[in-house]
Amino acid sequence: MFDPAAYHRLTTRFARIATVSEAGAMLGWDAAAVMPPGGAPARGDQLAVLAGVAHSLLTAPEVGDDLAAAGVPDDPWVAANLRLMRHEHARATALPAHLVEAEARVNSACEKVWRAARADNDFARVAPSLEEVLTLVRQRAQALGEQLGMSPYDALMDLNQPGMLTAELEPLFDRYEAFLAEALPRAEAKQKRSPPPIRLAGQFPAETQEKLCRRIAERAGLDFTHARLDRSLHPFCGGTPSDVRITMRYDESDPVQALMAVLHETGHALYERGLPEVWSRQPVGQASGMAAHESQSLIMEMQACRSDAFMGWLSNELVASFKDIGSAGPAWAPANLARLWRRVERGFIRVDADEMTYPAHVIMRFRLERAMVAGDLAVRDLPGAWADEMKRLLGIVPPNDTRGCLQDIHWYEGMFGYFPAYTLGAMAAAQLMAAARGTVPHMDRCLARGDLAPLGAWLRAHVHAHGSRLDFNELLVEATGWKLDPSAFEQHLTARYLA
């Protein structure tokens, strides 16, 4: 029996909770993009209070009463919304309000220390703060695991990508590690037989790069009446579905990083913009987890925009944008851009890694963070463990901690259980692109003229429009016919780098 009145009270409350979270998202963007350094302590307090308000709204006794009274509706969207409400409520009631506020405050403080420590290659400076973060993360993981009947680490993964747990993840990662051990030397050998890529030489003004990035984002379908492009130390996409905030960093000696990063973040932005507006600020109207989100950024950046077809169009855009600094010659040719931007190389920095070695960076972080959460790896031993794992997976050792365990922001702001989403997303992106190519006519012809609209329309219909009504594997089955399978990703890499 379904109780519409109880359900209405719940949707009203969850809309308020979502609005509070939106305010926190905007304050987070402000902290990364424009806030002066002196605002950090107050910003930590603001975020902590907002987190506490959202938590208290979600855990109020009447919410449990209404969830029990709401019953079972016939409408599948309403049923999915209620299922997600109950799951969020179960997670929230597992956590005391003081822990939620303490995490928000400690995470904000640690992230600020990390910025200085990273710049100065000084892990010892941030280690005590990371210890505080990890202590609270373990408390959260333990409480959530007990409530949800999961291991502590699986409970953290559930926060980021519901439905994907360690038991399913480990075989996927083990399989990819075996694939990489065989494929990487072959890809490197094939590269040696080709002409080396020619780097784009010169100074590329940040302002010109920014204009080009904005133009390409618009070309991909991003509507800047509902989006902004700003600058920060770490590129990201944040904000809300109706007010998307992308931040970027620019290297004036190399325009490649910003171009590909903006395409990546635009994929995230398009997902947010494509979510079902009628379910705005309801759990079912949100994205279907972070692996699903990463699939949208990676299908745009890696699958579509690093394709041979798109490279031809992008070459012309680059030449036109940088003609004042002499954008002519073989370096600007599509074939060279492909060699330059699809080069396989064992490197230290995750965000700069090619798509073949990138999963190794994720697998390493997955194993290290799981050990930290379990108490098997102490914070003080993280740099050494990082070096050991990188040597085992890629055969290289970082020269310092800035290029090692200080490079990512995630752990320093309490994000444990997130990293697997990157590689799950890459695998899903290949699977989705294979399905899109099977149904979208003349895909490469569209990409060759810089037309991403047909791909975008397919994604809106088969991914974005479902919100979180379907979980990750259900979404893939609906869009492609089968649950997550790394075969499409391996076939994509084989065709691009080994054929």
Tab-separated table of C-alpha atoms in Angstrom:
chain	number	residue	atom	x	y	z
A	1	MET	CA	0.000	0.000	0.000
A	2	PHE	CA	1.394	3.376	-1.048
A	3	ASP	CA	0.907	6.506	1.083
A	4	PRO	CA	1.140	9.616	-1.172
A	5	ALA	CA	1.125	12.026	1.789
A	6	ALA	CA	4.128	10.379	3.421
A	7	TYR	CA	5.920	10.312	0.080
A	8	HIS	CA	5.196	14.017	-0.497
A	9	ARG	CA	6.684	14.888	2.884
A	10	LEU	CA	9.777	12.886	1.960
A	11	THR	CA	10.267	14.545	-1.436
A	12	THR	CA	9.942	17.973	0.190
A	13	ARG	CA	12.542	17.089	2.799
A	14	PHE	CA	14.973	15.522	0.327
A	15	ALA	CA	14.698	18.603	-1.877
A	16	ARG	CA	15.758	20.725	1.124
A	17	ILE	CA	18.660	18.384	1.832
A	18	ALA	CA	19.763	18.606	-1.805
A	19	THR	CA	19.584	22.400	-1.674
A	20	VAL	CA	21.819	22.479	1.406
A	21	SER	CA	24.269	20.184	-0.401
A	22	GLU	CA	24.205	22.475	-3.432
A	23	ALA	CA	25.210	25.382	-1.207
A	24	GLY	CA	28.129	23.310	0.077
A	25	ALA	CA	29.146	22.484	-3.496
A	26	MET	CA	29.240	26.165	-4.389
A	27	LEU	CA	31.329	26.997	-1.333
A	28	GLY	CA	33.686	24.185	-2.325
A	29	TRP	CA	34.054	25.600	-5.834
A	30	ASP	CA	34.668	29.059	-4.381
A	31	ALA	CA	37.385	27.672	-2.099
A	32	ALA	CA	39.171	26.068	-5.047
A	33	ALA	CA	38.739	28.879	-7.552
A	34	VAL	CA	38.623	32.325	-5.937
A	35	MET	CA	38.734	32.232	-2.133
A	36	PRO	CA	41.693	34.072	-0.572
A	37	PRO	CA	43.949	31.885	1.607
A	38	GLY	CA	42.833	33.667	4.751
A	39	GLY	CA	39.278	32.444	4.254
A	40	ALA	CA	40.167	28.787	4.790
A	41	PRO	CA	39.382	28.457	8.529
A	42	ALA	CA	35.972	30.092	8.208
A	43	ARG	CA	35.217	28.065	5.082
A	44	GLY	CA	35.915	24.872	6.991
A	45	ASP	CA	33.407	25.943	9.640
A	46	GLN	CA	30.807	26.839	7.003
A	47	LEU	CA	31.109	23.488	5.246
A	48	ALA	CA	30.985	21.632	8.557
A	49	VAL	CA	27.786	23.413	9.615
A	50	LEU	CA	26.120	22.747	6.250
A	51	ALA	CA	27.095	19.073	6.459
A	52	GLY	CA	25.590	18.956	9.924
A	53	VAL	CA	22.364	20.624	8.791
A	54	ALA	CA	21.942	18.169	5.898
A	55	HIS	CA	22.659	15.262	8.223
A	56	SER	CA	20.130	16.407	10.819
A	57	LEU	CA	17.457	16.857	8.150
A	58	LEU	CA	18.068	13.326	6.914
A	59	THR	CA	18.196	11.636	10.319
A	60	ALA	CA	15.192	13.326	11.966
A	61	PRO	CA	12.821	10.727	13.513
A	62	GLU	CA	9.942	11.664	11.225
A	63	VAL	CA	11.968	10.630	8.175
A	64	GLY	CA	12.132	7.050	9.366
A	65	ASP	CA	8.407	7.155	10.131
A	66	ASP	CA	7.552	8.437	6.652
A	67	LEU	CA	9.842	5.916	4.950
A	68	ALA	CA	8.053	3.121	6.822
A	69	ALA	CA	4.623	4.544	5.998
A	70	ALA	CA	5.290	5.303	2.324
A	71	GLY	CA	4.885	1.657	1.344
A	72	VAL	CA	5.445	0.297	-2.156
A	73	PRO	CA	4.354	2.427	-5.148
A	74	ASP	CA	3.525	1.116	-8.620
A	75	ASP	CA	5.427	3.829	-10.485
A	76	PRO	CA	8.990	2.544	-11.124
A	77	TRP	CA	10.537	6.008	-10.785
A	78	VAL	CA	8.791	6.632	-7.463
A	79	ALA	CA	9.772	3.149	-6.315
A	80	ALA	CA	13.400	3.803	-7.235
A	81	ASN	CA	13.315	7.176	-5.496
A	82	LEU	CA	12.009	5.586	-2.304
A	83	ARG	CA	14.604	2.810	-2.485
A	84	LEU	CA	17.375	5.393	-2.749
A	85	MET	CA	15.863	7.492	0.043
A	86	ARG	CA	15.866	4.465	2.327
A	87	HIS	CA	19.465	3.694	1.446
A	88	GLU	CA	20.586	7.287	2.112
A	89	HIS	CA	18.686	7.298	5.390
A	90	ALA	CA	20.282	4.015	6.466
A	91	ARG	CA	23.730	5.414	5.754
A	92	ALA	CA	23.028	8.695	7.517
A	93	THR	CA	21.573	7.139	10.655
A	94	ALA	CA	24.709	5.054	10.981
A	95	LEU	CA	26.755	8.233	11.456
A	96	PRO	CA	26.503	10.526	14.501
A	97	ALA	CA	26.210	14.215	13.686
A	98	HIS	CA	29.429	15.067	15.530
A	99	LEU	CA	31.361	12.690	13.244
A	100	VAL	CA	29.872	14.246	10.096
A	101	GLU	CA	30.791	17.763	11.219
A	102	ALA	CA	34.221	16.687	12.450
A	103	GLU	CA	35.005	15.107	9.090
A	104	ALA	CA	33.971	18.204	7.175
A	105	ARG	CA	36.159	20.385	9.380
A	106	VAL	CA	39.198	18.079	9.439
A	107	ASN	CA	39.018	17.353	5.696
A	108	SER	CA	38.888	21.047	4.853
A	109	ALA	CA	41.869	21.790	7.106
A	110	CYS	CA	43.934	18.895	5.753
A	111	GLU	CA	43.285	19.881	2.163
A	112	LYS	CA	44.741	23.322	2.842
A	113	VAL	CA	47.870	21.816	4.457
A	114	TRP	CA	48.206	19.431	1.502
A	115	ARG	CA	48.405	22.338	-0.943
A	116	ALA	CA	51.508	23.705	0.807
A	117	ALA	CA	53.033	20.274	1.421
A	118	ARG	CA	52.638	19.322	-2.226
A	119	ALA	CA	54.244	22.541	-3.390
A	120	ASP	CA	57.205	22.023	-1.031
A	121	ASN	CA	57.538	18.230	-1.456
A	122	ASP	CA	57.020	17.860	2.299
A	123	PHE	CA	54.924	14.817	3.150
A	124	ALA	CA	55.913	15.070	6.816
A	125	ARG	CA	54.076	18.393	7.032
A	126	VAL	CA	50.719	16.912	6.023
A	127	ALA	CA	51.110	13.447	7.562
A	128	PRO	CA	49.619	14.419	10.968
A	129	SER	CA	46.604	15.979	9.253
A	130	LEU	CA	46.161	12.898	7.075
A	131	GLU	CA	46.268	10.765	10.234
A	132	GLU	CA	43.339	12.781	11.583
A	133	VAL	CA	41.434	12.369	8.330
A	134	LEU	CA	42.096	8.627	8.226
A	135	THR	CA	41.004	8.144	11.832
A	136	LEU	CA	37.622	9.667	11.037
A	137	VAL	CA	37.369	7.801	7.729
A	138	ARG	CA	37.858	4.514	9.590
A	139	GLN	CA	35.138	5.471	12.068
A	140	ARG	CA	32.777	6.286	9.224
A	141	ALA	CA	33.629	3.108	7.322
A	142	GLN	CA	33.135	0.937	10.396
A	143	ALA	CA	29.779	2.496	11.246
A	144	LEU	CA	28.517	2.296	7.673
A	145	GLY	CA	29.719	-1.262	7.244
A	146	GLU	CA	27.874	-2.416	10.348
A	147	GLN	CA	24.682	-0.680	9.236
A	148	LEU	CA	24.774	-1.938	5.638
A	149	GLY	CA	26.214	-5.393	6.250
A	150	MET	CA	29.409	-4.682	4.318
A	151	SER	CA	33.108	-4.571	4.999
A	152	PRO	CA	34.344	-1.093	5.977
A	153	TYR	CA	36.055	-0.523	2.636
A	154	ASP	CA	33.037	-1.755	0.658
A	155	ALA	CA	30.906	0.698	2.644
A	156	LEU	CA	33.171	3.512	1.412
A	157	MET	CA	32.913	2.259	-2.160
A	158	ASP	CA	29.126	2.190	-1.778
A	159	LEU	CA	29.214	5.936	-1.128
A	160	ASN	CA	30.827	6.470	-4.523
A	161	GLN	CA	29.523	3.696	-6.741
A	162	PRO	CA	26.672	1.677	-5.240
A	163	GLY	CA	26.550	-1.914	-6.358
A	164	MET	CA	30.275	-2.340	-7.113
A	165	LEU	CA	32.083	-4.041	-4.251
A	166	THR	CA	35.565	-5.442	-3.724
A	167	ALA	CA	34.578	-9.000	-4.619
A	168	GLU	CA	33.604	-7.846	-8.124
A	169	LEU	CA	36.382	-5.304	-8.437
A	170	GLU	CA	39.398	-7.459	-7.627
A	171	PRO	CA	38.970	-9.896	-10.547
A	172	LEU	CA	38.563	-6.967	-12.963
A	173	PHE	CA	41.752	-5.356	-11.707
A	174	ASP	CA	43.685	-8.626	-11.638
A	175	ARG	CA	42.635	-9.279	-15.227
A	176	TYR	CA	43.711	-5.817	-16.328
A	177	GLU	CA	47.063	-6.124	-14.569
A	178	ALA	CA	47.732	-9.300	-16.555
A	179	PHE	CA	46.619	-7.590	-19.784
A	180	LEU	CA	48.903	-4.620	-19.107
A	181	ALA	CA	51.947	-6.776	-18.399
A	182	GLU	CA	51.633	-8.229	-21.895
A	183	ALA	CA	50.277	-5.230	-23.821
A	184	LEU	CA	52.468	-2.402	-22.499
A	185	PRO	CA	55.813	-3.741	-23.803
A	186	ARG	CA	54.157	-4.425	-27.172
A	187	ALA	CA	52.772	-0.885	-27.355
A	188	GLU	CA	56.170	0.570	-26.448
A	189	ALA	CA	57.882	-1.547	-29.099
A	190	LYS	CA	55.352	-0.455	-31.731
A	191	GLN	CA	55.921	3.201	-30.837
A	192	LYS	CA	59.665	2.811	-31.343
A	193	ARG	CA	59.028	1.750	-34.933
A	194	SER	CA	57.064	4.966	-35.622
A	195	PRO	CA	58.381	8.522	-35.998
A	196	PRO	CA	58.691	10.210	-32.615
A	197	PRO	CA	56.062	12.847	-31.928
A	198	ILE	CA	57.032	16.476	-32.426
A	199	ARG	CA	56.134	18.661	-29.468
A	200	LEU	CA	54.217	21.846	-30.114
A	201	ALA	CA	56.834	24.516	-29.526
A	202	GLY	CA	56.259	28.031	-28.265
A	203	GLN	CA	54.391	29.959	-25.622
A	204	PHE	CA	50.657	29.367	-25.603
A	205	PRO	CA	48.972	32.170	-23.661
A	206	ALA	CA	46.579	30.964	-21.003
A	207	GLU	CA	43.939	33.398	-22.232
A	208	THR	CA	44.036	31.900	-25.740
A	209	GLN	CA	43.932	28.378	-24.354
A	210	GLU	CA	40.950	29.319	-22.218
A	211	LYS	CA	39.035	30.702	-25.202
A	212	LEU	CA	39.739	27.534	-27.174
A	213	CYS	CA	38.711	25.348	-24.246
A	214	ARG	CA	35.442	27.227	-23.929
A	215	ARG	CA	34.774	26.943	-27.667
A	216	ILE	CA	35.402	23.202	-27.662
A	217	ALA	CA	33.200	22.712	-24.590
A	218	GLU	CA	30.417	24.557	-26.403
A	219	ARG	CA	31.036	22.399	-29.454
A	220	ALA	CA	30.546	19.345	-27.252
A	221	GLY	CA	27.162	20.699	-26.217
A	222	LEU	CA	27.802	22.613	-22.979
A	223	ASP	CA	25.456	25.572	-22.549
A	224	PHE	CA	27.314	28.387	-20.795
A	225	THR	CA	24.095	29.983	-19.626
A	226	HIS	CA	24.212	27.116	-17.113
A	227	ALA	CA	27.986	26.730	-16.747
A	228	ARG	CA	31.229	28.536	-15.940
A	229	LEU	CA	34.881	27.900	-16.775
A	230	ASP	CA	37.356	29.134	-14.150
A	231	ARG	CA	40.866	28.318	-12.902
A	232	SER	CA	42.137	26.272	-9.969
A	233	LEU	CA	45.129	24.193	-8.903
A	234	HIS	CA	43.287	20.938	-9.618
A	235	PRO	CA	40.850	20.742	-12.578
A	236	PHE	CA	37.383	19.558	-11.608
A	237	CYS	CA	33.698	19.789	-12.410
A	238	GLY	CA	31.387	20.832	-9.581
A	239	GLY	CA	28.384	22.993	-8.879
A	240	THR	CA	24.839	21.827	-9.566
A	241	PRO	CA	22.953	20.497	-12.619
A	242	SER	CA	21.628	23.971	-13.410
A	243	ASP	CA	24.863	25.802	-12.501
A	244	VAL	CA	27.849	23.670	-13.511
A	245	ARG	CA	31.311	24.877	-12.514
A	246	ILE	CA	34.385	23.641	-14.409
A	247	THR	CA	37.844	24.688	-13.266
A	248	MET	CA	41.027	24.320	-15.270
A	249	ARG	CA	44.761	24.960	-15.036
A	250	TYR	CA	46.893	26.091	-17.988
A	251	ASP	CA	50.511	25.350	-18.859
A	252	GLU	CA	51.695	28.039	-21.275
A	253	SER	CA	54.376	25.736	-22.687
A	254	ASP	CA	51.893	22.970	-23.501
A	255	PRO	CA	48.216	23.398	-24.487
A	256	VAL	CA	47.550	19.662	-24.529
A	257	GLN	CA	46.768	19.265	-20.839
A	258	ALA	CA	44.074	21.912	-20.712
A	259	LEU	CA	42.432	20.878	-23.973
A	260	MET	CA	42.000	17.276	-22.964
A	261	ALA	CA	41.150	18.164	-19.375
A	262	VAL	CA	38.346	20.480	-20.466
A	263	LEU	CA	36.906	17.764	-22.685
A	264	HIS	CA	37.058	15.381	-19.728
A	265	GLU	CA	35.326	17.821	-17.378
A	266	THR	CA	32.803	18.730	-20.061
A	267	GLY	CA	31.786	15.071	-20.160
A	268	HIS	CA	31.008	15.336	-16.444
A	269	ALA	CA	29.168	18.609	-17.004
A	270	LEU	CA	27.021	17.209	-19.807
A	271	TYR	CA	25.987	14.316	-17.584
A	272	GLU	CA	24.848	16.744	-14.877
A	273	ARG	CA	23.015	18.885	-17.407
A	274	GLY	CA	21.337	15.834	-18.959
A	275	LEU	CA	19.892	14.417	-15.745
A	276	PRO	CA	16.072	14.254	-15.666
A	277	GLU	CA	14.964	17.742	-14.651
A	278	VAL	CA	11.579	16.534	-13.420
A	279	TRP	CA	13.448	14.610	-10.694
A	280	SER	CA	15.737	17.495	-9.773
A	281	ARG	CA	16.874	17.465	-6.115
A	282	GLN	CA	15.569	13.938	-5.609
A	283	PRO	CA	17.867	10.930	-5.127
A	284	VAL	CA	16.602	9.271	-8.305
A	285	GLY	CA	17.405	12.403	-10.305
A	286	GLN	CA	21.107	12.248	-9.479
A	287	ALA	CA	23.895	10.535	-11.412
A	288	SER	CA	24.175	6.771	-11.051
A	289	GLY	CA	27.436	6.861	-9.085
A	290	MET	CA	30.949	8.087	-9.773
A	291	ALA	CA	31.964	5.220	-12.084
A	292	ALA	CA	28.999	6.156	-14.260
A	293	HIS	CA	30.158	9.777	-14.073
A	294	GLU	CA	33.702	8.857	-15.084
A	295	SER	CA	32.362	6.883	-18.030
A	296	GLN	CA	30.824	10.104	-19.335
A	297	SER	CA	34.012	12.125	-19.041
A	298	LEU	CA	36.125	9.372	-20.585
A	299	ILE	CA	33.821	8.583	-23.484
A	300	MET	CA	34.113	12.241	-24.416
A	301	GLU	CA	37.846	12.716	-23.843
A	302	MET	CA	39.349	9.328	-24.676
A	303	GLN	CA	36.884	7.519	-26.901
A	304	ALA	CA	35.637	10.395	-29.076
A	305	CYS	CA	38.081	13.283	-28.914
A	306	ARG	CA	41.330	11.304	-29.144
A	307	SER	CA	40.029	9.393	-32.151
A	308	ASP	CA	41.699	9.806	-35.550
A	309	ALA	CA	38.532	11.384	-36.911
A	310	PHE	CA	38.301	14.113	-34.267
A	311	MET	CA	42.063	14.817	-34.407
A	312	GLY	CA	41.672	16.124	-37.958
A	313	TRP	CA	39.100	18.708	-36.900
A	314	LEU	CA	40.994	19.628	-33.731
A	315	SER	CA	44.199	20.195	-35.712
A	316	ASN	CA	42.470	22.931	-37.731
A	317	GLU	CA	41.107	24.526	-34.538
A	318	LEU	CA	44.563	24.619	-32.973
A	319	VAL	CA	46.167	26.126	-36.057
A	320	ALA	CA	43.522	28.844	-36.190
A	321	SER	CA	43.783	29.610	-32.466
A	322	PHE	CA	47.572	29.889	-32.322
A	323	LYS	CA	48.336	31.306	-35.777
A	324	ASP	CA	49.902	34.380	-34.157
A	325	ILE	CA	52.721	32.238	-32.762
A	326	GLY	CA	53.353	30.321	-35.975
A	327	SER	CA	51.051	27.313	-35.836
A	328	ALA	CA	52.239	25.675	-39.025
A	329	GLY	CA	54.337	22.709	-40.042
A	330	PRO	CA	54.373	18.975	-39.343
A	331	ALA	CA	53.952	19.359	-35.572
A	332	TRP	CA	50.381	20.556	-36.104
A	333	ALA	CA	49.357	17.752	-38.467
A	334	PRO	CA	46.649	15.340	-37.230
A	335	ALA	CA	48.970	12.329	-37.452
A	336	ASN	CA	51.521	14.017	-35.217
A	337	LEU	CA	48.864	15.151	-32.766
A	338	ALA	CA	47.694	11.550	-32.558
A	339	ARG	CA	51.247	10.361	-31.811
A	340	LEU	CA	51.659	13.165	-29.294
A	341	TRP	CA	48.353	12.783	-27.455
A	342	ARG	CA	48.090	9.011	-27.612
A	343	ARG	CA	51.619	8.200	-26.579
A	344	VAL	CA	52.002	5.289	-24.168
A	345	GLU	CA	54.533	6.094	-21.473
A	346	ARG	CA	55.308	4.911	-17.963
A	347	GLY	CA	54.935	8.053	-15.878
A	348	PHE	CA	54.556	9.123	-12.284
A	349	ILE	CA	51.507	11.403	-12.516
A	350	ARG	CA	48.057	9.845	-12.701
A	351	VAL	CA	46.297	12.778	-14.369
A	352	ASP	CA	48.951	12.851	-17.118
A	353	ALA	CA	48.899	9.102	-17.738
A	354	ASP	CA	47.838	7.597	-21.048
A	355	GLU	CA	44.756	5.410	-21.134
A	356	MET	CA	46.713	2.163	-21.155
A	357	THR	CA	48.840	2.844	-18.054
A	358	TYR	CA	46.234	4.929	-16.204
A	359	PRO	CA	44.509	1.876	-14.683
A	360	ALA	CA	47.804	0.866	-13.064
A	361	HIS	CA	47.758	4.143	-11.123
A	362	VAL	CA	44.217	3.375	-9.987
A	363	ILE	CA	44.924	-0.234	-9.063
A	364	MET	CA	47.852	0.935	-6.930
A	365	ARG	CA	45.732	3.522	-5.094
A	366	PHE	CA	42.918	1.021	-4.581
A	367	ARG	CA	45.276	-1.400	-2.887
A	368	LEU	CA	47.003	1.254	-0.783
A	369	GLU	CA	43.832	2.943	0.448
A	370	ARG	CA	42.204	-0.374	1.255
A	371	ALA	CA	45.259	-1.246	3.359
A	372	MET	CA	45.118	2.143	5.123
A	373	VAL	CA	41.425	1.767	5.927
A	374	ALA	CA	42.032	-1.750	7.245
A	375	GLY	CA	44.897	-0.507	9.451
A	376	ASP	CA	47.467	-2.573	7.542
A	377	LEU	CA	49.327	0.482	6.217
A	378	ALA	CA	50.324	3.382	8.484
A	379	VAL	CA	50.317	6.912	7.111
A	380	ARG	CA	54.033	7.284	7.870
A	381	ASP	CA	54.752	4.271	5.615
A	382	LEU	CA	52.700	5.559	2.676
A	383	PRO	CA	55.589	7.041	0.636
A	384	GLY	CA	57.557	3.793	0.726
A	385	ALA	CA	54.541	1.632	-0.041
A	386	TRP	CA	53.681	3.944	-2.924
A	387	ALA	CA	57.148	3.574	-4.408
A	388	ASP	CA	57.072	-0.207	-4.046
A	389	GLU	CA	53.689	-0.571	-5.762
A	390	MET	CA	54.613	1.750	-8.620
A	391	LYS	CA	57.801	-0.188	-9.238
A	392	ARG	CA	55.872	-3.458	-9.267
A	393	LEU	CA	53.132	-2.257	-11.633
A	394	LEU	CA	55.032	0.096	-13.950
A	395	GLY	CA	58.702	-0.550	-13.220
A	396	ILE	CA	59.419	3.036	-12.129
A	397	VAL	CA	59.959	4.798	-8.793
A	398	PRO	CA	58.928	8.441	-8.197
A	399	PRO	CA	61.850	10.782	-7.462
A	400	ASN	CA	59.961	12.588	-4.689
A	401	ASP	CA	56.626	12.653	-2.881
A	402	THR	CA	55.229	15.530	-4.933
A	403	ARG	CA	55.345	13.140	-7.873
A	404	GLY	CA	54.280	10.303	-5.606
A	405	CYS	CA	51.772	10.187	-2.783
A	406	LEU	CA	51.250	13.975	-2.625
A	407	GLN	CA	50.034	14.343	-6.187
A	408	ASP	CA	46.291	13.708	-5.647
A	409	ILE	CA	43.894	15.712	-3.515
A	410	HIS	CA	41.510	12.828	-2.773
A	411	TRP	CA	42.834	11.288	0.463
A	412	TYR	CA	43.689	14.683	1.914
A	413	GLU	CA	40.049	15.709	1.768
A	414	GLY	CA	38.720	12.373	2.990
A	415	MET	CA	37.843	10.728	-0.321
A	416	PHE	CA	38.582	7.039	0.211
A	417	GLY	CA	36.882	4.448	-1.984
A	418	TYR	CA	36.701	6.845	-4.947
A	419	PHE	CA	39.718	5.878	-7.072
A	420	PRO	CA	38.267	2.610	-8.464
A	421	ALA	CA	35.584	4.675	-10.196
A	422	TYR	CA	38.143	6.025	-12.665
A	423	THR	CA	39.000	2.651	-14.175
A	424	LEU	CA	35.485	1.263	-13.875
A	425	GLY	CA	34.468	4.371	-15.818
A	426	ALA	CA	37.107	3.776	-18.495
A	427	MET	CA	35.905	0.221	-18.995
A	428	ALA	CA	32.278	1.371	-19.147
A	429	ALA	CA	33.157	4.181	-21.592
A	430	ALA	CA	34.602	1.676	-24.067
A	431	GLN	CA	31.541	-0.511	-23.693
A	432	LEU	CA	29.183	2.448	-24.210
A	433	MET	CA	31.136	3.727	-27.218
A	434	ALA	CA	30.963	0.313	-28.873
A	435	ALA	CA	27.187	0.339	-28.383
A	436	ALA	CA	26.867	3.927	-29.637
A	437	ARG	CA	28.875	3.124	-32.760
A	438	GLY	CA	26.466	0.273	-33.423
A	439	THR	CA	23.432	2.555	-33.439
A	440	VAL	CA	24.653	6.065	-34.388
A	441	PRO	CA	25.178	6.225	-38.162
A	442	HIS	CA	28.404	7.698	-39.517
A	443	MET	CA	29.936	8.315	-36.090
A	444	ASP	CA	33.437	8.930	-37.474
A	445	ARG	CA	32.110	11.240	-40.173
A	446	CYS	CA	30.470	13.336	-37.454
A	447	LEU	CA	33.628	13.390	-35.326
A	448	ALA	CA	35.704	14.424	-38.350
A	449	ARG	CA	33.742	17.677	-38.554
A	450	GLY	CA	33.869	18.214	-34.814
A	451	ASP	CA	30.223	17.269	-34.416
A	452	LEU	CA	29.713	15.611	-31.037
A	453	ALA	CA	25.951	16.155	-31.018
A	454	PRO	CA	24.963	12.645	-32.214
A	455	LEU	CA	27.074	11.018	-29.511
A	456	GLY	CA	25.742	13.471	-26.936
A	457	ALA	CA	22.144	12.724	-27.923
A	458	TRP	CA	22.753	8.969	-27.613
A	459	LEU	CA	24.268	9.421	-24.159
A	460	ARG	CA	21.407	11.626	-22.979
A	461	ALA	CA	18.897	8.994	-24.054
A	462	HIS	CA	20.736	5.895	-22.848
A	463	VAL	CA	22.613	7.164	-19.770
A	464	HIS	CA	21.769	10.664	-18.553
A	465	ALA	CA	17.986	10.389	-18.740
A	466	HIS	CA	17.936	7.401	-16.380
A	467	GLY	CA	19.356	9.384	-13.452
A	468	SER	CA	20.013	6.824	-10.727
A	469	ARG	CA	16.851	4.806	-11.369
A	470	LEU	CA	19.246	2.065	-12.493
A	471	ASP	CA	22.452	1.093	-10.736
A	472	PHE	CA	25.772	0.947	-12.616
A	473	ASN	CA	25.442	-2.546	-14.052
A	474	GLU	CA	21.717	-2.147	-14.759
A	475	LEU	CA	22.516	1.052	-16.661
A	476	LEU	CA	25.114	-0.768	-18.757
A	477	VAL	CA	22.720	-3.621	-19.479
A	478	GLU	CA	20.061	-1.125	-20.561
A	479	ALA	CA	22.477	0.777	-22.827
A	480	THR	CA	24.724	-1.987	-24.156
A	481	GLY	CA	23.007	-5.296	-23.476
A	482	TRP	CA	25.435	-6.602	-20.865
A	483	LYS	CA	26.892	-5.733	-17.480
A	484	LEU	CA	30.421	-4.370	-17.057
A	485	ASP	CA	32.893	-6.416	-19.064
A	486	PRO	CA	36.510	-5.302	-19.581
A	487	SER	CA	36.620	-6.943	-23.023
A	488	ALA	CA	35.484	-3.785	-24.841
A	489	PHE	CA	38.195	-1.732	-23.111
A	490	GLU	CA	40.896	-4.266	-23.932
A	491	GLN	CA	39.692	-4.431	-27.549
A	492	HIS	CA	39.752	-0.641	-27.786
A	493	LEU	CA	43.319	-0.450	-26.460
A	494	THR	CA	44.444	-3.263	-28.729
A	495	ALA	CA	42.993	-1.564	-31.798
A	496	ARG	CA	44.409	1.865	-30.930
A	497	TYR	CA	47.878	0.920	-29.666
A	498	LEU	CA	48.771	-2.571	-30.864
A	499	ALA	CA	47.193	-3.047	-34.293
